[in-house]
């Protein structure tokens, strides 16, 4: 199988983009990545997006982007796996490169959420849950995570304020990311005072509704632009039950555990080899569960890593190095690609003030639904 390299990246600021349509945002990121790669149009296009149909009334988004970018008479696919759509698109492009079907591929993750009323976005996000068992009974996506967090707190004895370290860390790192939605630090006190959304999840537990697009170019050959080459060491995708009620272990992300183990096996690495982890901190509970699933601590120990400062840039396992979903923002279909773009910058030593010291290997993990679709990647420099 062919090795795959990331040779170009692009990203738009995560914000409320009132002056840009979905295709314009996606096009901006895609053109940035193509220009950065310096090789002309790639052989194919893979677009990750969740709610173009429901929020933007646009089907065939991959075809639309091929048209918008001038990719005529080349393959283009739109891929949807809820919030993991971006990394799923990356994985599809990776498979095309590895098989020899393509030599180069453009991956775009994009989402435009702020144009739609809040109630419509809430309903669109709920489509990532089981319609018959969850959404039809009025369970929002925040509500599902609140149920999960409440059960976790009950089983392991944690208090709500014990989760503050995840949000504090994310906001501290986002200060140095010009593309982040929120670039101001928060404190434990402001976390505790934050308005409750769905008990026990408050406003500072949750990632914001946002607009944004990120893109990268994959190639079977390393870049020639003088930067450190970045290659894909492992790629794994796993699923679990869509509904929480059908999970055998409700307070563990079993699919994430299996996905991470598969990635470690593919790469020949272990958690101790990973220099940083771009996890899916859509909610504080997901941050804790992701650290546990990826093997950085045992079940029920995630909050302790944050409380003891072990997830900071200069500590044991840096996470959300450029703000994560919590502070960079979470334009859902784009999130997985933002993670990969940020990991690429870390591995090339271009992450600025939040540059990690151990940047040989980095892991990204993108979660679709409430843990039902997990995509894990390990990237390496050199």
XYZ file of C-alpha atoms in Angstrom:
382
model
C 0.000 0.000 0.000
C 1.198 3.501 -0.788
C 2.233 5.809 2.029
C 0.260 9.035 2.270
C 1.630 12.480 3.076
C -0.103 15.727 3.979
C 1.426 18.256 1.584
C -0.923 21.226 1.852
C -3.261 22.710 4.448
C -5.803 25.514 4.688
C -8.327 26.769 7.228
C -10.736 29.642 7.691
C -11.289 31.378 11.042
C -14.028 29.695 13.063
C -16.682 32.336 13.629
C -20.132 33.534 12.636
C -19.494 34.060 8.929
C -22.444 36.171 7.847
C -20.704 37.289 4.644
C -19.859 33.792 3.366
C -22.016 30.924 2.149
C -21.212 27.290 2.894
C -19.634 26.731 -0.529
C -17.608 29.945 -0.234
C -16.188 28.918 3.144
C -15.361 25.436 1.864
C -13.905 26.878 -1.323
C -11.669 29.305 0.562
C -10.161 26.504 2.660
C -9.816 24.209 -0.348
C -8.018 26.807 -2.457
C -5.670 27.611 0.442
C -4.710 23.929 0.692
C -4.225 23.590 -3.075
C -2.043 26.701 -3.168
C -0.080 25.488 -0.150
C 0.556 22.120 -1.821
C 1.711 23.792 -5.027
C 0.797 20.892 -7.320
C -2.312 22.103 -9.122
C -5.658 20.334 -8.873
C -5.520 16.943 -7.124
C -7.014 13.768 -8.600
C -10.160 13.731 -6.466
C -12.212 15.569 -3.877
C -13.631 14.303 -0.575
C -15.898 16.615 1.416
C -16.934 16.048 5.037
C -20.197 17.691 6.077
C -23.116 16.829 8.350
C -26.011 19.194 7.794
C -25.825 20.817 4.371
C -29.168 19.211 3.542
C -30.995 20.174 6.734
C -29.400 23.539 7.626
C -28.395 24.815 4.186
C -30.915 22.994 1.959
C -28.114 21.713 -0.232
C -27.699 18.107 -1.354
C -24.776 16.896 -3.511
C -22.366 19.089 -1.580
C -19.305 17.224 -2.870
C -20.435 17.742 -6.462
C -21.212 21.383 -5.743
C -17.674 21.917 -4.430
C -16.157 20.180 -7.424
C -18.104 22.593 -9.624
C -17.224 25.634 -7.503
C -13.504 24.787 -7.487
C -13.306 23.722 -11.131
C -12.816 20.002 -10.433
C -14.784 19.030 -13.529
C -14.649 15.411 -14.687
C -12.949 14.222 -11.513
C -14.446 12.112 -8.709
C -16.038 14.012 -5.824
C -17.799 12.568 -2.793
C -19.691 14.069 0.139
C -19.284 12.015 3.322
C -21.499 12.187 6.409
C -20.824 10.472 9.732
C -22.262 13.241 11.936
C -19.554 15.130 13.857
C -16.819 12.790 12.571
C -17.595 13.585 8.923
C -14.364 15.532 8.385
C -12.022 12.774 9.502
C -14.156 10.172 7.711
C -13.610 12.145 4.489
C -9.884 12.197 5.233
C -9.917 8.439 5.751
C -11.687 7.896 2.412
C -9.057 10.007 0.654
C -6.324 8.126 2.478
C -7.726 4.804 1.240
C -7.770 6.129 -2.322
C -4.103 7.136 -2.032
C -3.035 3.924 -0.287
C -4.726 1.734 -2.906
C -3.088 3.547 -5.812
C -6.429 4.746 -7.160
C -5.228 8.335 -6.791
C -1.864 10.015 -6.361
C -3.307 13.169 -4.804
C -6.603 14.093 -3.144
C -8.168 17.194 -1.656
C -10.099 16.834 1.609
C -12.443 19.586 2.795
C -14.458 19.685 5.998
C -17.073 22.433 6.164
C -20.151 23.476 8.123
C -22.345 26.590 8.135
C -24.470 26.616 11.283
C -25.145 30.190 12.363
C -27.459 31.137 9.470
C -30.143 28.801 10.805
C -32.351 29.407 13.882
C -31.141 27.693 17.029
C -34.098 25.332 17.096
C -33.295 24.110 13.580
C -29.645 23.463 14.456
C -30.710 21.604 17.608
C -33.010 19.444 15.486
C -30.289 18.869 12.896
C -27.769 17.823 15.542
C -30.340 15.433 17.004
C -30.320 13.495 13.738
C -26.979 12.063 14.913
C -28.922 10.224 17.637
C -31.328 7.300 17.247
C -34.518 8.902 15.911
C -36.895 6.280 17.331
C -35.225 5.730 20.696
C -33.903 9.216 21.484
C -34.741 12.147 19.203
C -38.465 11.341 18.923
C -38.707 11.628 22.710
C -37.282 15.144 22.706
C -33.715 14.305 23.678
C -31.382 16.950 22.294
C -27.707 16.254 21.708
C -26.811 18.339 24.762
C -29.374 16.347 26.749
C -27.784 13.040 25.748
C -24.353 14.228 26.863
C -25.870 15.520 30.096
C -27.289 12.066 30.822
C -23.895 10.551 30.103
C -22.101 13.060 32.322
C -24.572 12.615 35.194
C -24.086 8.849 35.122
C -20.305 9.226 34.970
C -20.322 11.554 37.983
C -22.498 9.071 39.875
C -20.277 6.082 39.098
C -16.908 7.700 39.794
C -17.763 10.320 42.414
C -16.701 13.416 40.507
C -18.329 16.817 41.042
C -19.242 19.155 38.204
C -16.482 21.644 39.017
C -13.934 18.832 38.652
C -14.398 19.052 34.875
C -13.371 22.711 34.697
C -9.753 21.893 33.834
C -10.688 20.759 30.330
C -12.320 24.062 29.408
C -9.673 26.180 31.145
C -6.919 24.399 29.206
C -8.721 24.739 25.871
C -9.318 28.471 26.284
C -5.737 29.056 27.458
C -4.417 27.488 24.253
C -6.925 29.241 21.980
C -5.523 32.624 23.066
C -2.665 31.973 20.620
C -4.771 30.638 17.731
C -5.874 33.422 15.350
C -8.449 31.060 13.828
C -10.145 30.240 17.149
C -13.680 31.379 17.928
C -12.845 32.334 21.528
C -9.414 33.820 22.189
C -9.782 34.745 25.848
C -8.846 32.657 28.915
C -11.398 31.531 31.490
C -11.062 30.715 35.183
C -12.446 28.059 37.488
C -14.728 30.713 38.957
C -16.160 31.757 35.598
C -16.694 28.088 34.763
C -18.662 27.556 37.972
C -20.775 30.685 37.404
C -21.621 29.819 33.804
C -25.286 29.378 32.899
C -26.654 25.859 33.023
C -27.804 24.435 29.664
C -28.792 20.872 30.528
C -27.841 19.869 34.044
C -24.980 19.124 34.694
C -23.689 20.645 31.429
C -23.257 24.407 31.556
C -22.293 26.892 28.856
C -18.551 26.487 29.454
C -18.797 22.685 29.282
C -20.014 22.895 25.690
C -18.467 23.773 22.343
C -20.089 26.616 20.385
C -22.211 26.495 17.246
C -19.913 27.869 14.545
C -19.125 28.311 10.867
C -15.833 27.156 9.427
C -13.926 25.100 6.887
C -10.556 23.357 6.857
C -8.804 21.467 4.092
C -5.699 19.494 3.255
C -4.083 17.808 0.298
C -2.971 14.190 0.567
C -0.311 12.770 -1.741
C 1.609 9.546 -2.278
C 4.766 11.672 -2.314
C 6.161 14.028 0.368
C 6.039 17.781 -0.093
C 8.802 19.715 -1.775
C 8.293 23.027 0.011
C 11.065 22.713 2.588
C 8.772 21.947 5.535
C 8.982 18.736 7.517
C 7.057 15.978 5.753
C 4.030 14.687 7.643
C 2.712 11.205 6.915
C -0.162 9.061 8.135
C 1.044 6.321 10.489
C -2.404 4.878 11.276
C -6.081 5.276 10.441
C -8.950 3.491 12.134
C -12.735 3.831 12.096
C -15.070 2.000 14.476
C -18.769 2.149 15.380
C -20.955 1.528 18.417
C -24.707 1.571 19.010
C -26.331 4.814 17.942
C -28.424 5.022 21.127
C -26.996 5.306 24.614
C -29.530 2.872 26.052
C -28.172 -0.023 23.983
C -24.573 0.404 25.174
C -23.185 -2.401 27.294
C -20.882 0.045 29.128
C -22.660 3.389 29.209
C -19.819 5.431 30.673
C -17.116 4.194 28.307
C -16.526 5.003 24.650
C -16.003 1.416 23.571
C -15.731 2.262 19.865
C -13.066 4.854 20.706
C -11.143 2.266 22.716
C -11.222 -0.213 19.845
C -10.366 2.474 17.306
C -7.398 3.723 19.334
C -6.097 0.179 19.885
C -6.319 -0.512 16.160
C -4.370 2.681 15.435
C -1.683 1.730 17.956
C -1.409 -1.716 16.385
C -1.126 -0.311 12.852
C 1.593 2.143 13.834
C 3.441 -0.076 16.302
C 3.081 2.653 18.908
C 1.623 2.941 22.403
C 0.046 5.854 24.311
C 3.444 6.764 25.760
C 4.767 7.462 22.248
C 2.094 10.049 21.457
C 3.362 13.601 21.900
C -0.033 15.320 21.807
C -3.692 14.414 21.408
C -6.299 16.440 19.525
C -9.401 14.987 21.142
C -13.092 15.612 20.533
C -14.031 17.902 23.440
C -17.505 18.824 22.200
C -18.484 18.534 25.865
C -16.313 18.184 28.967
C -17.540 14.639 29.490
C -16.306 13.679 26.027
C -12.867 15.065 26.868
C -12.648 12.792 29.905
C -13.963 9.739 28.080
C -11.625 10.268 25.108
C -8.518 10.391 27.296
C -9.609 7.168 28.948
C -10.507 5.441 25.681
C -7.180 6.330 24.085
C -5.295 4.761 26.983
C -3.842 7.871 28.615
C -5.515 6.973 31.903
C -7.867 4.356 33.340
C -11.678 4.436 33.398
C -12.977 7.223 35.635
C -9.600 8.998 35.824
C -9.965 11.540 33.001
C -10.855 14.571 35.137
C -7.805 13.969 37.319
C -5.460 14.510 34.361
C -6.986 17.952 33.828
C -7.082 18.889 37.523
C -3.410 17.963 37.928
C -2.375 19.946 34.839
C -1.175 16.892 32.918
C -2.955 17.955 29.710
C -1.145 21.294 29.384
C 1.206 22.102 26.513
C 4.352 21.417 28.539
C 3.037 18.404 30.433
C 2.489 14.666 29.917
C -0.171 14.586 27.201
C -0.982 17.995 25.693
C -4.547 18.180 24.347
C -6.595 20.757 22.426
C -3.318 22.488 21.631
C -4.999 25.227 19.592
C -8.221 25.428 21.550
C -9.964 22.213 20.632
C -13.667 22.092 19.890
C -14.393 23.987 23.094
C -12.541 27.211 22.260
C -11.510 26.959 18.601
C -15.121 26.069 17.853
C -16.995 23.078 16.502
C -18.355 23.514 12.954
C -19.258 19.852 13.099
C -18.424 18.536 9.615
C -15.171 20.497 9.580
C -13.889 19.582 13.041
C -12.011 16.431 12.078
C -10.113 18.288 9.357
C -9.290 21.176 11.702
C -7.792 18.600 14.083
C -5.616 17.158 11.308
C -4.530 20.599 10.087
C -3.540 21.597 13.635
C -1.717 18.295 14.167
C 0.204 18.905 10.941
C 1.332 22.315 12.191
C 2.490 20.761 15.456
C 4.478 18.062 13.676
C 6.111 20.658 11.435
C 7.063 22.816 14.416
C 4.823 25.652 13.229
C 2.334 25.845 16.099
C 3.699 29.062 17.596
C 3.371 29.682 21.354
C 1.501 26.402 21.855
C 4.134 24.284 20.108
C 4.578 20.977 21.934
C 8.054 19.635 22.665
C 7.369 16.032 21.673
C 6.260 16.397 18.069
C 7.284 13.146 16.452
C 3.814 11.546 16.726
C 0.394 13.120 17.210
C -3.044 11.544 17.496
C -6.424 12.925 16.480
C -9.753 11.375 17.447
C -13.035 12.575 15.967
C -16.357 11.425 17.456
C -19.637 11.140 15.584
C -22.870 11.027 17.573
C -22.618 10.299 21.290
C -19.736 7.898 20.655
C -21.310 5.903 17.821
C -18.783 6.628 15.066
C -15.114 7.091 15.954
C -12.274 7.932 13.590
C -8.721 7.890 14.961
C -5.565 8.946 13.129
C -1.917 8.956 14.097
C 0.324 11.322 12.146
C 4.094 11.379 12.216
C 6.776 13.836 11.187
C 9.578 12.826 8.890
